[in-house]
Amino acid sequence: MKHLLKQYLIPREANEFKPHAFRKTSVLCIASLALLIFLGGTINIELIKSTDLLSAVIPRSLVILTNNNRQESKLPQLITSPALEKAAEQKANDMASKGYFAHTSPDGKAPWYWFRQAGYSYVFAGENLAINFTDSTDVDTAWMKSPGHRANILNGKFTEIGIATAKGKYDGRDTVYVVQMFGKPAASITGTLPAKQPVVRNQATPAKQSDTTNVVAVLGAASEMYTEIEQPPSDSNGPELMSDFTSSSVLEAQSISFTEKTLVSPKQTIGWLYLGLAGFVIVALILMVFIEIRMQHPKNVLAGSALLLLIVTLLYVYQNVLFGQVIVL
């Protein structure tokens, strides 16, 4: 192994002062590997957009990322609720089938309609939306950079979560819709809830396109606050229902397996692969140029520089051209 490293990286008399790393065969192999990484990442994006292969993995990874955010803030982890998952799935499918992206549907259905459709009775509820999904980490980052979405994720009153995705078209382009719903079920509160519907006490309306207050400049995506809390009228168990949830202990942060992370966070995975490949080329170039300064071979230096340029270009195209801007609402 040591001999091979010397042959491939160290210019010396045994390899005619031409490290094998930059000979024709090696250069072709490294270039092919860089292209294969790019191809693999592109196929991963298409799998996300065109198949149901990741429909179960994406929500799970987003739940873990959400709970890790809460764990960092010393908040109880959210429990996955099948009813909230059903509500999120129905909302995601509705947006995908009708091609809209909004908290309220074109036919006037508010977020809370889907909670009721799924049979979820609540005292606190919230909803985060995202579109143009290709990377779980990007979506979580976009939500956490938006004050309104972050407030939902770190809301101590919520105890349950449900996330779903749906494939559809938006503005004529294939995309993946993501719906994240939060709730505190009525069953978790002591006391009898009133028979009539809760009253909306606080409702934030999505900002207009011209409103730049909630734009996440780093991501180039419009982020708008929509945190609506519903609660029973104050004349019927109001104070008791408004009590914070404090009975759950803070749990240890969960982790996403390597396989899942590769599938649902391709930008990060591809970035690390290219960083490793570029690091190898850079180290080889430095050793070749500076160990035997008087024995330079311009063609080999040019080959190494070309490889580095190829890797950087492919990484830039992959992360900034193939990925659409994540938009949260």
Coordinates of C-alpha atoms in Angstrom, one line a residue:
M1 CA 0.0 0.0 0.0
K2 CA 2.8 2.4 0.9
H3 CA 4.5 1.6 -2.4
L4 CA 1.4 2.3 -4.3
L5 CA 0.9 5.7 -2.6
K6 CA 4.5 6.7 -3.4
Q7 CA 4.0 5.6 -7.1
Y8 CA 0.7 7.6 -7.4
L9 CA 1.5 10.7 -5.4
I10 CA 5.2 11.2 -4.9
P11 CA 7.4 12.3 -7.8
R12 CA 10.6 10.2 -7.7
E13 CA 13.0 8.4 -9.9
A14 CA 11.0 5.1 -9.8
N15 CA 8.1 6.8 -11.6
E16 CA 10.2 9.1 -13.7
F17 CA 9.1 12.0 -11.5
K18 CA 5.6 11.7 -13.0
P19 CA 3.2 10.5 -10.3
H20 CA 0.8 7.9 -11.6
A21 CA -2.2 9.9 -10.3
F22 CA -1.8 12.2 -13.3
R23 CA -1.0 9.8 -16.0
K24 CA -3.5 9.2 -18.8
T25 CA -5.2 6.1 -17.3
S26 CA -5.6 7.6 -13.9
V27 CA -6.8 10.9 -15.2
L28 CA -9.5 9.2 -17.2
C29 CA -10.5 7.1 -14.2
I30 CA -10.8 10.1 -11.9
A31 CA -12.8 12.1 -14.5
S32 CA -15.1 9.1 -15.1
L33 CA -15.7 8.8 -11.3
A34 CA -16.6 12.5 -11.1
L35 CA -19.1 12.1 -14.0
L36 CA -20.5 8.9 -12.4
I37 CA -21.1 10.8 -9.1
F38 CA -22.9 13.5 -11.0
L39 CA -25.0 10.9 -12.9
G40 CA -25.9 9.1 -9.7
G41 CA -27.0 12.4 -8.0
T42 CA -29.1 13.3 -11.1
I43 CA -30.8 9.9 -11.1
N44 CA -31.5 10.4 -7.4
I45 CA -33.3 13.7 -8.1
E46 CA -35.4 12.0 -10.8
L47 CA -36.3 9.1 -8.5
I48 CA -37.6 11.7 -5.9
K49 CA -39.6 13.5 -8.5
S50 CA -41.0 10.7 -10.6
T51 CA -41.4 7.6 -8.3
D52 CA -42.9 6.7 -5.0
L53 CA -39.7 5.1 -3.9
L54 CA -38.9 7.8 -1.3
S55 CA -42.4 8.6 -0.2
A56 CA -41.9 6.9 3.2
V57 CA -38.3 7.9 3.7
I58 CA -38.7 11.6 3.1
P59 CA -41.4 12.2 5.9
R60 CA -39.4 10.2 8.4
S61 CA -36.2 12.1 7.7
L62 CA -38.0 15.5 8.1
V63 CA -39.6 14.3 11.4
I64 CA -36.1 13.4 12.7
L65 CA -34.7 16.8 11.5
T66 CA -37.6 18.6 13.2
N67 CA -37.2 16.7 16.4
N68 CA -33.4 17.4 16.4
N69 CA -34.2 21.1 16.1
R70 CA -36.5 20.8 19.1
Q71 CA -33.9 18.8 21.1
E72 CA -31.4 21.5 20.6
S73 CA -33.9 24.0 22.1
K74 CA -34.6 21.6 25.0
L75 CA -38.1 20.9 23.8
P76 CA -40.0 17.6 24.0
Q77 CA -39.9 15.6 20.8
L78 CA -43.0 15.4 18.7
I79 CA -44.8 12.1 18.3
T80 CA -45.8 11.0 14.9
S81 CA -49.5 10.9 14.6
P82 CA -51.2 8.6 11.9
A83 CA -54.1 11.0 11.9
L84 CA -51.9 14.0 11.2
E85 CA -50.0 12.0 8.6
K86 CA -53.4 11.3 6.9
A87 CA -54.3 15.0 7.1
A88 CA -51.0 16.0 5.6
E89 CA -51.3 13.4 2.9
Q90 CA -54.8 14.7 1.9
K91 CA -53.6 18.3 1.8
A92 CA -50.5 17.4 -0.2
N93 CA -52.5 15.3 -2.7
D94 CA -55.1 18.2 -3.0
M95 CA -52.3 20.7 -3.9
A96 CA -50.7 18.3 -6.3
S97 CA -53.9 17.4 -8.1
K98 CA -55.0 21.0 -8.4
G99 CA -51.6 22.6 -9.0
Y100 CA -51.7 25.2 -6.2
F101 CA -49.4 26.1 -3.4
A102 CA -51.2 27.8 -0.5
H103 CA -52.5 27.2 2.9
T104 CA -56.1 27.8 1.7
S105 CA -57.2 25.9 -1.4
P106 CA -58.8 27.6 -4.4
D107 CA -62.2 26.3 -3.3
G108 CA -61.7 27.9 0.2
K109 CA -60.6 24.9 2.3
A110 CA -58.4 26.2 5.2
P111 CA -55.7 24.0 6.7
W112 CA -58.0 23.0 9.5
Y113 CA -60.4 21.4 7.1
W114 CA -57.9 18.6 6.6
F115 CA -57.4 18.1 10.3
R116 CA -61.2 17.5 10.6
Q117 CA -61.3 15.3 7.5
A118 CA -58.7 13.0 9.2
G119 CA -60.7 12.9 12.4
Y120 CA -58.1 14.8 14.3
S121 CA -59.6 16.8 17.2
Y122 CA -57.2 19.4 18.5
V123 CA -56.7 22.4 20.7
F124 CA -53.5 23.6 19.0
A125 CA -52.6 23.2 15.4
G126 CA -50.2 24.5 12.8
E127 CA -49.0 23.9 9.3
N128 CA -45.8 24.4 7.3
L129 CA -45.6 23.9 3.5
A130 CA -42.7 23.5 1.1
I131 CA -42.4 23.0 -2.6
N132 CA -39.6 22.0 -5.0
F133 CA -38.3 19.3 -2.7
T134 CA -35.1 17.6 -3.7
D135 CA -33.2 17.6 -0.4
S136 CA -34.5 17.1 3.2
T137 CA -31.8 19.3 4.7
D138 CA -32.6 22.2 2.4
V139 CA -36.3 22.1 3.3
D140 CA -35.6 21.9 7.1
T141 CA -33.1 24.8 6.7
A142 CA -35.6 26.9 4.8
W143 CA -38.2 26.3 7.5
M144 CA -35.8 27.1 10.3
K145 CA -34.7 30.3 8.6
S146 CA -38.2 31.6 8.3
P147 CA -39.5 33.1 11.7
G148 CA -43.1 31.8 11.2
H149 CA -42.1 28.3 10.3
R150 CA -39.4 28.1 13.0
A151 CA -42.1 29.2 15.5
N152 CA -44.2 26.2 14.5
I153 CA -41.3 23.8 14.7
L154 CA -40.2 25.1 18.1
N155 CA -43.7 25.6 19.5
G156 CA -43.8 24.0 22.9
K157 CA -47.6 23.6 22.8
F158 CA -47.4 21.1 19.9
T159 CA -47.0 17.4 20.9
E160 CA -47.6 15.6 17.6
I161 CA -46.5 15.8 14.0
G162 CA -47.5 14.4 10.6
I163 CA -45.6 14.9 7.4
A164 CA -46.5 13.8 3.8
T165 CA -45.4 14.4 0.3
A166 CA -47.1 14.3 -3.1
K167 CA -45.8 14.6 -6.7
G168 CA -47.5 17.0 -9.0
K169 CA -47.0 20.0 -11.2
Y170 CA -46.6 23.7 -10.2
D171 CA -46.3 26.4 -12.8
G172 CA -46.1 23.7 -15.4
R173 CA -43.1 22.0 -13.9
D174 CA -42.8 18.6 -12.1
T175 CA -42.3 19.1 -8.4
V176 CA -42.8 17.5 -4.9
Y177 CA -45.1 19.1 -2.4
V178 CA -44.3 18.8 1.3
V179 CA -46.9 19.3 4.1
Q180 CA -45.8 19.4 7.7
M181 CA -48.7 19.5 10.3
F182 CA -48.5 20.0 14.0
G183 CA -51.1 19.5 16.7
K184 CA -52.0 18.9 20.3
P185 CA -54.9 16.5 20.4
A186 CA -57.9 17.3 22.5
A187 CA -57.6 13.9 24.2
S188 CA -54.3 15.1 25.8
I189 CA -56.1 17.8 27.8
T190 CA -58.0 17.2 31.0
G191 CA -61.6 18.4 30.9
T192 CA -64.5 18.3 28.5
L193 CA -64.2 20.3 25.2
P194 CA -67.2 22.3 24.2
A195 CA -69.4 20.9 21.4
K196 CA -69.1 23.9 19.1
Q197 CA -66.2 24.6 16.9
P198 CA -63.1 26.4 18.3
V199 CA -62.7 30.1 17.5
V200 CA -59.8 31.3 15.6
R201 CA -57.9 33.7 18.0
N202 CA -54.8 34.4 16.0
Q203 CA -54.4 34.2 12.2
A204 CA -51.5 35.5 10.1
T205 CA -52.3 36.0 6.5
P206 CA -49.6 35.0 3.9
A207 CA -47.7 38.0 2.7
K208 CA -48.1 39.3 -0.9
Q209 CA -45.3 38.6 -3.4
S210 CA -44.1 42.2 -3.1
D211 CA -43.7 41.9 0.7
T212 CA -40.0 41.2 1.3
T213 CA -40.1 41.1 5.0
N214 CA -40.0 37.3 5.3
V215 CA -37.8 36.5 2.3
V216 CA -34.9 34.2 3.1
A217 CA -32.3 35.8 1.0
V218 CA -29.7 33.1 1.4
L219 CA -32.0 30.5 -0.2
G220 CA -33.6 32.8 -2.7
A221 CA -37.0 31.4 -1.6
A222 CA -40.0 33.3 -0.4
S223 CA -40.8 32.3 3.2
E224 CA -44.1 33.4 4.6
M225 CA -45.5 33.1 8.2
Y226 CA -48.8 31.3 8.7
T227 CA -49.2 30.2 12.3
E228 CA -52.8 29.8 13.2
I229 CA -53.7 28.6 16.7
E230 CA -57.3 27.5 17.4
Q231 CA -58.6 27.2 20.9
P232 CA -62.0 26.9 22.6
P233 CA -63.8 30.0 23.8
S234 CA -62.4 31.3 27.1
D235 CA -65.8 30.7 28.9
S236 CA -65.4 26.9 28.7
N237 CA -62.3 25.3 30.1
G238 CA -60.2 28.0 28.5
P239 CA -57.4 28.4 31.1
E240 CA -57.0 24.7 31.5
L241 CA -56.8 24.2 27.7
M242 CA -54.2 26.9 27.3
S243 CA -51.7 25.2 29.7
D244 CA -48.4 24.3 28.1
F245 CA -47.4 20.8 27.5
T246 CA -44.7 19.9 30.0
S247 CA -45.2 16.2 30.8
S248 CA -42.9 14.8 28.1
S249 CA -39.2 14.6 28.8
V250 CA -36.5 15.8 26.3
L251 CA -35.4 12.7 24.3
E252 CA -32.1 12.0 22.7
A253 CA -31.7 13.3 19.2
Q254 CA -32.4 10.7 16.5
S255 CA -30.2 10.1 13.5
I256 CA -30.8 9.4 9.9
S257 CA -29.1 6.3 8.6
F258 CA -26.4 6.6 5.9
T259 CA -28.6 5.0 3.3
E260 CA -31.6 7.3 4.1
K261 CA -29.3 10.4 4.2
T262 CA -27.9 9.5 0.8
L263 CA -31.4 9.2 -0.7
V264 CA -33.1 12.2 0.9
S265 CA -30.1 14.6 1.2
P266 CA -28.3 14.2 -2.1
K267 CA -26.8 17.7 -2.1
Q268 CA -24.8 17.0 1.1
T269 CA -23.8 13.5 0.0
I270 CA -22.6 14.6 -3.4
G271 CA -20.8 17.6 -1.8
W272 CA -18.8 15.3 0.5
L273 CA -18.0 12.9 -2.4
Y274 CA -16.7 15.7 -4.5
L275 CA -14.8 17.3 -1.6
G276 CA -13.0 14.0 -1.1
L277 CA -12.2 13.7 -4.8
A278 CA -11.0 17.3 -5.0
G279 CA -8.9 16.9 -1.9
F280 CA -7.1 13.9 -3.4
V281 CA -6.3 15.9 -6.6
I282 CA -5.2 18.9 -4.7
V283 CA -2.9 16.9 -2.4
A284 CA -1.4 15.1 -5.4
L285 CA -0.9 18.4 -7.3
I286 CA 0.9 20.0 -4.3
L287 CA 3.2 17.0 -3.8
M288 CA 4.0 16.8 -7.5
V289 CA 4.8 20.5 -7.8
F290 CA 6.7 21.1 -4.6
I291 CA 8.6 17.8 -3.8
E292 CA 10.7 18.0 -7.0
I293 CA 10.5 21.6 -8.0
R294 CA 13.3 21.2 -10.6
M295 CA 11.6 18.2 -12.3
Q296 CA 8.3 19.7 -13.5
H297 CA 6.1 18.1 -16.1
P298 CA 3.6 20.7 -17.4
K299 CA 1.3 18.2 -19.0
N300 CA 0.8 16.4 -15.7
V301 CA 0.2 19.7 -13.9
L302 CA -2.3 20.7 -16.6
A303 CA -4.0 17.3 -16.3
G304 CA -4.4 17.8 -12.5
S305 CA -5.7 21.3 -12.9
A306 CA -8.2 20.2 -15.5
L307 CA -9.5 17.5 -13.2
L308 CA -9.9 20.0 -10.4
L309 CA -11.8 22.3 -12.7
L310 CA -14.1 19.5 -13.8
I311 CA -14.9 18.5 -10.2
V312 CA -15.7 22.1 -9.2
T313 CA -17.8 22.7 -12.3
L314 CA -19.8 19.5 -11.8
L315 CA -20.4 20.3 -8.2
Y316 CA -21.6 23.8 -9.0
V317 CA -24.0 22.6 -11.7
Y318 CA -25.4 19.9 -9.5
Q319 CA -26.0 22.1 -6.5
N320 CA -27.0 25.4 -8.2
V321 CA -28.6 24.4 -11.5
L322 CA -30.3 21.0 -11.1
F323 CA -31.9 21.9 -7.8
G324 CA -34.9 24.2 -7.9
Q325 CA -35.3 26.9 -5.2
V326 CA -37.0 25.5 -2.1
I327 CA -40.1 27.7 -1.5
V328 CA -41.8 27.5 1.9
L329 CA -45.2 28.8 3.0

